[in-house]
Amino acid sequence: MTTYAQSPATAGITVVREPGKPALVHTPAFDTMAEAAAWLSAQLPAVQAELHRSGAVMLRGLPVTDTETFAEARDALIAQRAGYKEKATPRSDFGEGVFSSTDLPAAQAIRLHNENSYTLDFPGVLLFGCVVAPETGGATTVGDMRKALAMLPQDLVDRFAEAGWLLVRNYSDLAGMPWRKAFSSDEPAGAEEYCDAHAIGYEWLDEDTLRTRQRRSAIITHPVTGERSWFNHFAFWNARSLDEDVREVLTETFGEDGLPFDTRLGDGTALTDAEVDAINDVYQAVTLRETWQAGDLMLVDNILCAHGRESYTGDRKIVVAMGEPVRLSDCSPTTAPSTTLYGR
């Protein structure tokens, strides 16, 4: 374990680093959340400096006991809330911009990904909070995407830098996310209007099934630190990354073109299994994990750091708030967003 004394950038906090774990800050003990929020506000510059250094910072020792006290901590750490667009995972909405991290089953692990990497604006910061710690497992995993970019095969990096990545989604009531929920609209015209405004190509397969295509940059530059980062859902949603049995059932049911999510290189090229595996191997290599304790917070820079979830047992209530929205256009994308397979 390495403990870093205060520096000019992080005066007021002491950061503990251990191999395989995110940066950890033990906070003073507070009797009330109001006192804790005041301390968080005073230490915000130091926390932000560490966030830019490490990509993720866990804060331990705060009196976060429910969604209300979590929201107080959020307001001390995040100046501007960010919305959840083009929804892709089931979440419970607790109000005031506080959500469950995900409502996917406990047995299902979630791979590393950057929140809303497929949208034209996305949260710059995520704040996770532990209201109820799981019995076993259930860590919110994180991984530095600056390191991931440096570790990926250079030929793959060059291809993604030139072509970007393509996301194909099929919205239906049978699998994945229904389009009404994803686009927060009950009318097809509302979904179409959103797609037209956000560089998303679309086609209606029937009145309840919508297929969309969007090309996005796979590599972007952090607008504050100036560092390049691997920022996409390519491997996360690639059919190769599905459990083999799940992939077989989905393909037999919906066909290869009907999967809820699938990805390609931005020019429409499918990567080989070995190439997708190489990306997932890098994600695994950079993964950090720390067991949740009740009251913990974890602040994540969504550009510098990806996040995921381990499977777990027992009750688990991890909440999340999103903030400090960032526009893709402010991140020097290597490819321009477009609506079709080949960017026309």
Short mmCIF file of C-alpha atoms in Angstrom, two decimals:
data_model
loop_
_atom_site.label_atom_id
_atom_site.label_comp_id
_atom_site.label_asym_id
_atom_site.label_seq_id
_atom_site.Cartn_x
_atom_site.Cartn_y
_atom_site.Cartn_z
CA MET A 1 0.00 0.00 0.00
CA THR A 2 1.25 3.47 -0.88
CA THR A 3 0.02 6.57 0.92
CA TYR A 4 0.62 9.89 -0.79
CA ALA A 5 1.08 12.93 1.42
CA GLN A 6 -0.59 16.17 0.50
CA SER A 7 0.74 18.03 -2.51
CA PRO A 8 -0.25 21.52 -3.67
CA ALA A 9 -2.80 19.94 -6.01
CA THR A 10 -4.32 17.62 -3.41
CA ALA A 11 -3.87 19.58 -0.18
CA GLY A 12 -6.49 18.53 2.33
CA ILE A 13 -6.80 14.90 1.26
CA THR A 14 -4.55 11.89 1.55
CA VAL A 15 -4.74 9.38 -1.28
CA VAL A 16 -4.12 5.67 -0.71
CA ARG A 17 -3.15 3.53 -3.69
CA GLU A 18 -2.99 -0.24 -3.75
CA PRO A 19 -2.29 -2.47 -6.75
CA GLY A 20 -5.49 -3.52 -8.48
CA LYS A 21 -7.63 -0.96 -6.63
CA PRO A 22 -8.85 2.57 -7.42
CA ALA A 23 -7.46 5.56 -5.55
CA LEU A 24 -9.00 5.78 -2.08
CA VAL A 25 -9.52 8.77 0.21
CA HIS A 26 -10.59 8.27 3.83
CA THR A 27 -12.71 11.22 4.90
CA PRO A 28 -13.04 12.62 8.42
CA ALA A 29 -15.96 11.39 10.52
CA PHE A 30 -19.03 13.64 10.37
CA ASP A 31 -22.15 13.72 12.50
CA THR A 32 -24.36 15.08 9.72
CA MET A 33 -24.44 15.04 5.94
CA ALA A 34 -24.49 18.84 5.96
CA GLU A 35 -21.07 18.83 7.62
CA ALA A 36 -19.83 16.22 5.18
CA ALA A 37 -21.12 18.20 2.19
CA ALA A 38 -19.34 21.32 3.43
CA TRP A 39 -16.09 19.35 3.65
CA LEU A 40 -16.60 17.91 0.16
CA SER A 41 -17.16 21.39 -1.25
CA ALA A 42 -13.99 22.67 0.42
CA GLN A 43 -11.95 19.73 -0.88
CA LEU A 44 -13.44 19.72 -4.38
CA PRO A 45 -10.33 21.19 -6.13
CA ALA A 46 -8.14 18.50 -4.54
CA VAL A 47 -10.62 15.75 -5.41
CA GLN A 48 -10.84 16.97 -9.01
CA ALA A 49 -7.05 17.05 -9.30
CA GLU A 50 -6.88 13.45 -8.13
CA LEU A 51 -9.74 12.53 -10.45
CA HIS A 52 -7.77 13.81 -13.43
CA ARG A 53 -4.71 11.93 -12.23
CA SER A 54 -6.34 8.58 -11.48
CA GLY A 55 -9.60 8.64 -13.44
CA ALA A 56 -11.59 7.40 -10.43
CA VAL A 57 -11.54 8.24 -6.72
CA MET A 58 -13.32 6.37 -3.93
CA LEU A 59 -14.35 8.39 -0.87
CA ARG A 60 -14.86 6.34 2.29
CA GLY A 61 -16.28 7.34 5.66
CA LEU A 62 -19.20 9.60 4.69
CA PRO A 63 -22.68 9.39 6.27
CA VAL A 64 -24.40 8.44 2.99
CA THR A 65 -27.33 6.28 4.06
CA ASP A 66 -30.05 6.83 1.44
CA THR A 67 -30.78 8.58 -1.85
CA GLU A 68 -31.37 11.90 -0.11
CA THR A 69 -27.96 12.03 1.59
CA PHE A 70 -26.39 10.80 -1.63
CA ALA A 71 -28.00 13.71 -3.48
CA GLU A 72 -26.51 16.11 -0.92
CA ALA A 73 -23.06 14.70 -1.62
CA ARG A 74 -23.73 14.90 -5.36
CA ASP A 75 -24.60 18.58 -5.11
CA ALA A 76 -21.31 19.25 -3.30
CA LEU A 77 -19.24 17.44 -5.94
CA ILE A 78 -21.08 18.08 -9.22
CA ALA A 79 -21.98 21.56 -10.41
CA GLN A 80 -24.23 20.63 -13.35
CA ARG A 81 -26.42 17.57 -13.73
CA ALA A 82 -26.41 15.53 -16.93
CA GLY A 83 -29.33 13.61 -18.38
CA TYR A 84 -29.50 9.94 -19.38
CA LYS A 85 -30.09 9.82 -23.16
CA GLU A 86 -30.62 7.00 -25.64
CA LYS A 87 -31.28 4.64 -22.76
CA ALA A 88 -29.74 1.21 -22.96
CA THR A 89 -30.05 -0.38 -19.51
CA PRO A 90 -32.97 -0.65 -17.06
CA ARG A 91 -32.65 1.77 -14.16
CA SER A 92 -34.85 2.85 -11.27
CA ASP A 93 -35.40 6.60 -11.08
CA PHE A 94 -35.33 7.86 -7.49
CA GLY A 95 -35.88 11.48 -8.48
CA GLU A 96 -33.66 14.55 -8.40
CA GLY A 97 -31.27 13.03 -10.93
CA VAL A 98 -30.51 9.94 -8.82
CA PHE A 99 -30.84 6.48 -10.39
CA SER A 100 -29.99 2.89 -9.61
CA SER A 101 -26.70 2.04 -11.28
CA THR A 102 -28.52 -0.71 -13.17
CA ASP A 103 -31.41 -3.09 -12.59
CA LEU A 104 -29.82 -5.99 -14.48
CA PRO A 105 -29.84 -9.34 -12.64
CA ALA A 106 -27.29 -9.88 -9.86
CA ALA A 107 -25.73 -12.88 -11.61
CA GLN A 108 -24.90 -10.83 -14.70
CA ALA A 109 -21.48 -9.18 -14.74
CA ILE A 110 -21.20 -5.96 -16.75
CA ARG A 111 -18.10 -5.25 -18.82
CA LEU A 112 -16.18 -1.99 -18.69
CA HIS A 113 -17.71 0.83 -20.73
CA ASN A 114 -17.86 4.64 -20.86
CA GLU A 115 -21.33 6.02 -20.14
CA ASN A 116 -23.18 7.24 -23.26
CA SER A 117 -20.09 7.00 -25.48
CA TYR A 118 -22.48 6.77 -28.45
CA THR A 119 -24.23 10.13 -27.86
CA LEU A 120 -23.23 13.59 -29.06
CA ASP A 121 -23.06 14.86 -25.48
CA PHE A 122 -22.46 12.73 -22.43
CA PRO A 123 -21.70 12.94 -18.70
CA GLY A 124 -18.18 14.09 -17.96
CA VAL A 125 -18.43 12.76 -14.41
CA LEU A 126 -20.31 9.92 -12.72
CA LEU A 127 -20.87 9.64 -8.99
CA PHE A 128 -21.68 6.21 -7.56
CA GLY A 129 -22.83 5.70 -3.98
CA CYS A 130 -23.28 2.61 -1.83
CA VAL A 131 -26.51 2.68 0.18
CA VAL A 132 -26.57 -1.10 0.78
CA ALA A 133 -23.40 -3.16 0.30
CA PRO A 134 -23.75 -6.60 -1.34
CA GLU A 135 -23.01 -9.77 0.61
CA THR A 136 -20.35 -10.89 -1.87
CA GLY A 137 -18.97 -9.45 -5.11
CA GLY A 138 -20.74 -6.52 -6.72
CA ALA A 139 -17.79 -4.15 -7.03
CA THR A 140 -18.18 -1.28 -9.47
CA THR A 141 -15.08 -1.99 -11.51
CA VAL A 142 -13.13 0.80 -13.20
CA GLY A 143 -10.34 0.96 -15.76
CA ASP A 144 -8.11 3.75 -17.07
CA MET A 145 -8.83 4.21 -20.77
CA ARG A 146 -5.63 6.18 -21.32
CA LYS A 147 -3.74 3.04 -20.36
CA ALA A 148 -6.07 0.91 -22.47
CA LEU A 149 -5.36 3.04 -25.54
CA ALA A 150 -1.62 2.64 -24.99
CA MET A 151 -1.94 -1.14 -24.61
CA LEU A 152 -4.11 -1.86 -27.65
CA PRO A 153 -2.45 -3.20 -30.81
CA GLN A 154 -1.33 -0.17 -32.81
CA ASP A 155 -2.86 -1.42 -36.06
CA LEU A 156 -6.28 -1.61 -34.36
CA VAL A 157 -5.85 1.87 -32.89
CA ASP A 158 -4.99 3.27 -36.31
CA ARG A 159 -8.02 1.66 -37.94
CA PHE A 160 -10.38 2.95 -35.26
CA ALA A 161 -8.82 6.40 -35.35
CA GLU A 162 -9.51 6.60 -39.08
CA ALA A 163 -12.91 4.91 -39.30
CA GLY A 164 -14.48 5.28 -35.85
CA TRP A 165 -17.00 2.68 -34.70
CA LEU A 166 -20.53 1.85 -35.80
CA LEU A 167 -23.38 1.03 -33.43
CA VAL A 168 -26.46 -0.78 -34.75
CA ARG A 169 -29.43 -1.05 -32.38
CA ASN A 170 -32.73 -2.86 -32.78
CA TYR A 171 -35.38 -1.50 -30.41
CA SER A 172 -38.33 -3.78 -29.70
CA ASP A 173 -40.54 -5.02 -26.91
CA LEU A 174 -39.07 -8.52 -27.25
CA ALA A 175 -35.40 -7.87 -26.48
CA GLY A 176 -33.24 -4.93 -25.55
CA MET A 177 -34.83 -1.56 -24.87
CA PRO A 178 -38.21 -0.51 -26.37
CA TRP A 179 -37.82 2.63 -28.47
CA ARG A 180 -40.47 4.49 -26.45
CA LYS A 181 -38.40 4.12 -23.30
CA ALA A 182 -35.04 4.70 -24.99
CA PHE A 183 -36.12 7.97 -26.59
CA SER A 184 -38.64 9.04 -23.92
CA SER A 185 -41.38 9.43 -26.52
CA ASP A 186 -44.65 7.62 -27.20
CA GLU A 187 -44.80 8.85 -30.79
CA PRO A 188 -42.63 7.61 -33.68
CA ALA A 189 -42.23 11.22 -34.77
CA GLY A 190 -40.57 12.01 -31.44
CA ALA A 191 -37.99 9.27 -31.90
CA GLU A 192 -37.40 10.33 -35.50
CA GLU A 193 -36.93 13.96 -34.48
CA TYR A 194 -34.33 12.96 -31.92
CA CYS A 195 -32.48 10.77 -34.43
CA ASP A 196 -32.48 13.52 -37.07
CA ALA A 197 -31.02 15.98 -34.57
CA HIS A 198 -28.34 13.60 -33.28
CA ALA A 199 -26.79 12.05 -36.39
CA ILE A 200 -28.61 8.73 -36.06
CA GLY A 201 -29.90 6.90 -39.11
CA TYR A 202 -33.13 4.97 -38.59
CA GLU A 203 -35.61 2.65 -40.27
CA TRP A 204 -38.88 1.21 -39.04
CA LEU A 205 -39.07 -2.56 -39.50
CA ASP A 206 -42.66 -2.47 -38.24
CA GLU A 207 -44.66 -0.11 -36.06
CA ASP A 208 -42.96 -1.34 -32.88
CA THR A 209 -39.47 -2.22 -34.12
CA LEU A 210 -36.91 0.48 -34.85
CA ARG A 211 -33.39 -0.06 -36.19
CA THR A 212 -30.80 2.70 -35.84
CA ARG A 213 -27.23 3.19 -37.01
CA GLN A 214 -24.76 5.75 -35.75
CA ARG A 215 -21.05 6.20 -36.33
CA ARG A 216 -19.00 7.75 -33.55
CA SER A 217 -15.35 8.43 -32.79
CA ALA A 218 -13.62 5.61 -30.90
CA ILE A 219 -10.87 7.87 -29.56
CA ILE A 220 -11.38 11.31 -28.04
CA THR A 221 -9.32 13.89 -26.17
CA HIS A 222 -10.15 15.04 -22.65
CA PRO A 223 -11.07 18.75 -22.88
CA VAL A 224 -9.26 19.59 -19.61
CA THR A 225 -6.23 17.29 -19.41
CA GLY A 226 -5.59 17.10 -23.17
CA GLU A 227 -5.06 13.32 -22.95
CA ARG A 228 -6.35 10.89 -25.57
CA SER A 229 -8.65 8.14 -24.35
CA TRP A 230 -10.28 4.99 -25.72
CA PHE A 231 -13.95 5.96 -25.51
CA ASN A 232 -16.57 3.67 -27.03
CA HIS A 233 -18.90 0.71 -26.57
CA PHE A 234 -17.41 -1.27 -29.46
CA ALA A 235 -16.35 -4.42 -27.61
CA PHE A 236 -19.05 -4.00 -24.95
CA TRP A 237 -21.85 -4.42 -27.49
CA ASN A 238 -20.10 -6.56 -30.07
CA ALA A 239 -21.82 -9.89 -30.64
CA ARG A 240 -18.52 -11.65 -29.91
CA SER A 241 -18.63 -10.38 -26.32
CA LEU A 242 -21.97 -12.04 -25.59
CA ASP A 243 -22.09 -15.27 -23.64
CA GLU A 244 -22.02 -18.00 -26.26
CA ASP A 245 -25.38 -19.49 -25.27
CA VAL A 246 -27.02 -16.05 -25.19
CA ARG A 247 -25.57 -15.17 -28.58
CA GLU A 248 -26.84 -18.42 -30.07
CA VAL A 249 -30.39 -17.91 -28.76
CA LEU A 250 -30.54 -14.25 -29.86
CA THR A 251 -29.19 -15.04 -33.31
CA GLU A 252 -31.59 -17.94 -33.80
CA THR A 253 -34.51 -15.77 -32.65
CA PHE A 254 -33.76 -12.44 -34.33
CA GLY A 255 -31.11 -13.20 -36.95
CA GLU A 256 -27.62 -11.72 -37.12
CA ASP A 257 -29.04 -8.34 -38.20
CA GLY A 258 -31.67 -8.29 -35.45
CA LEU A 259 -29.55 -8.36 -32.30
CA PRO A 260 -30.49 -5.65 -29.78
CA PHE A 261 -26.95 -4.27 -30.11
CA ASP A 262 -24.05 -4.93 -32.45
CA THR A 263 -20.97 -3.04 -33.53
CA ARG A 264 -18.57 -2.78 -36.43
CA LEU A 265 -15.69 -0.64 -37.47
CA GLY A 266 -17.01 2.71 -38.67
CA ASP A 267 -16.56 1.76 -42.34
CA GLY A 268 -18.82 -1.25 -41.89
CA THR A 269 -16.03 -3.81 -41.51
CA ALA A 270 -16.55 -6.62 -39.01
CA LEU A 271 -13.57 -7.31 -36.77
CA THR A 272 -12.35 -10.86 -36.33
CA ASP A 273 -13.02 -12.74 -33.11
CA ALA A 274 -9.33 -12.47 -32.27
CA GLU A 275 -9.40 -8.68 -32.67
CA VAL A 276 -12.45 -8.29 -30.42
CA ASP A 277 -10.83 -10.63 -27.90
CA ALA A 278 -7.70 -8.46 -27.93
CA ILE A 279 -9.77 -5.42 -26.95
CA ASN A 280 -11.53 -7.32 -24.17
CA ASP A 281 -8.17 -8.62 -22.92
CA VAL A 282 -6.95 -5.03 -22.53
CA TYR A 283 -10.10 -4.09 -20.61
CA GLN A 284 -9.44 -7.00 -18.28
CA ALA A 285 -5.80 -5.99 -17.83
CA VAL A 286 -6.64 -2.44 -16.69
CA THR A 287 -9.58 -3.39 -14.44
CA LEU A 288 -9.46 -2.16 -10.84
CA ARG A 289 -11.88 -3.17 -8.11
CA GLU A 290 -12.64 -2.25 -4.51
CA THR A 291 -15.30 -3.92 -2.37
CA TRP A 292 -18.16 -1.58 -1.57
CA GLN A 293 -18.81 -0.53 2.02
CA ALA A 294 -22.01 1.25 3.05
CA GLY A 295 -21.57 5.01 2.70
CA ASP A 296 -18.82 4.81 0.07
CA LEU A 297 -18.82 7.19 -2.88
CA MET A 298 -16.85 6.77 -6.08
CA LEU A 299 -16.31 9.66 -8.47
CA VAL A 300 -15.44 8.60 -12.02
CA ASP A 301 -14.18 10.75 -14.88
CA ASN A 302 -16.27 9.27 -17.68
CA ILE A 303 -13.76 10.14 -20.41
CA LEU A 304 -10.61 8.94 -18.67
CA CYS A 305 -12.11 5.90 -16.99
CA ALA A 306 -14.58 3.15 -17.92
CA HIS A 307 -16.72 1.35 -15.37
CA GLY A 308 -18.49 -1.99 -15.02
CA ARG A 309 -19.99 -4.29 -12.38
CA GLU A 310 -19.15 -7.66 -10.90
CA SER A 311 -21.88 -10.20 -10.26
CA TYR A 312 -22.96 -10.39 -6.64
CA THR A 313 -25.07 -12.06 -3.98
CA GLY A 314 -27.30 -10.52 -1.33
CA ASP A 315 -28.96 -7.13 -1.36
CA ARG A 316 -27.13 -4.37 -3.22
CA LYS A 317 -28.19 -0.78 -3.67
CA ILE A 318 -25.70 1.28 -5.63
CA VAL A 319 -27.02 4.61 -6.88
CA VAL A 320 -25.57 6.89 -9.52
CA ALA A 321 -25.78 10.51 -10.57
CA MET A 322 -24.39 11.95 -13.79
CA GLY A 323 -23.00 15.42 -14.26
CA GLU A 324 -20.71 17.95 -15.91
CA PRO A 325 -22.00 17.26 -19.46
CA VAL A 326 -19.44 17.30 -22.26
CA ARG A 327 -20.04 17.74 -25.99
CA LEU A 328 -18.33 15.30 -28.32
CA SER A 329 -17.37 18.24 -30.53
CA ASP A 330 -15.25 19.62 -27.67
CA CYS A 331 -13.21 16.40 -27.45
CA SER A 332 -11.33 16.45 -30.78
CA PRO A 333 -13.01 13.31 -32.15
CA THR A 334 -10.88 11.52 -34.75
CA THR A 335 -13.96 10.82 -36.88
CA ALA A 336 -17.07 12.91 -37.38
CA PRO A 337 -20.44 11.55 -36.22
CA SER A 338 -22.62 10.27 -39.04
CA THR A 339 -25.77 8.27 -39.58
CA THR A 340 -24.93 5.41 -41.94
CA LEU A 341 -22.61 2.47 -42.33
CA TYR A 342 -20.10 4.33 -44.42
CA GLY A 343 -20.52 7.88 -43.20
CA ARG A 344 -22.39 9.19 -46.23
#
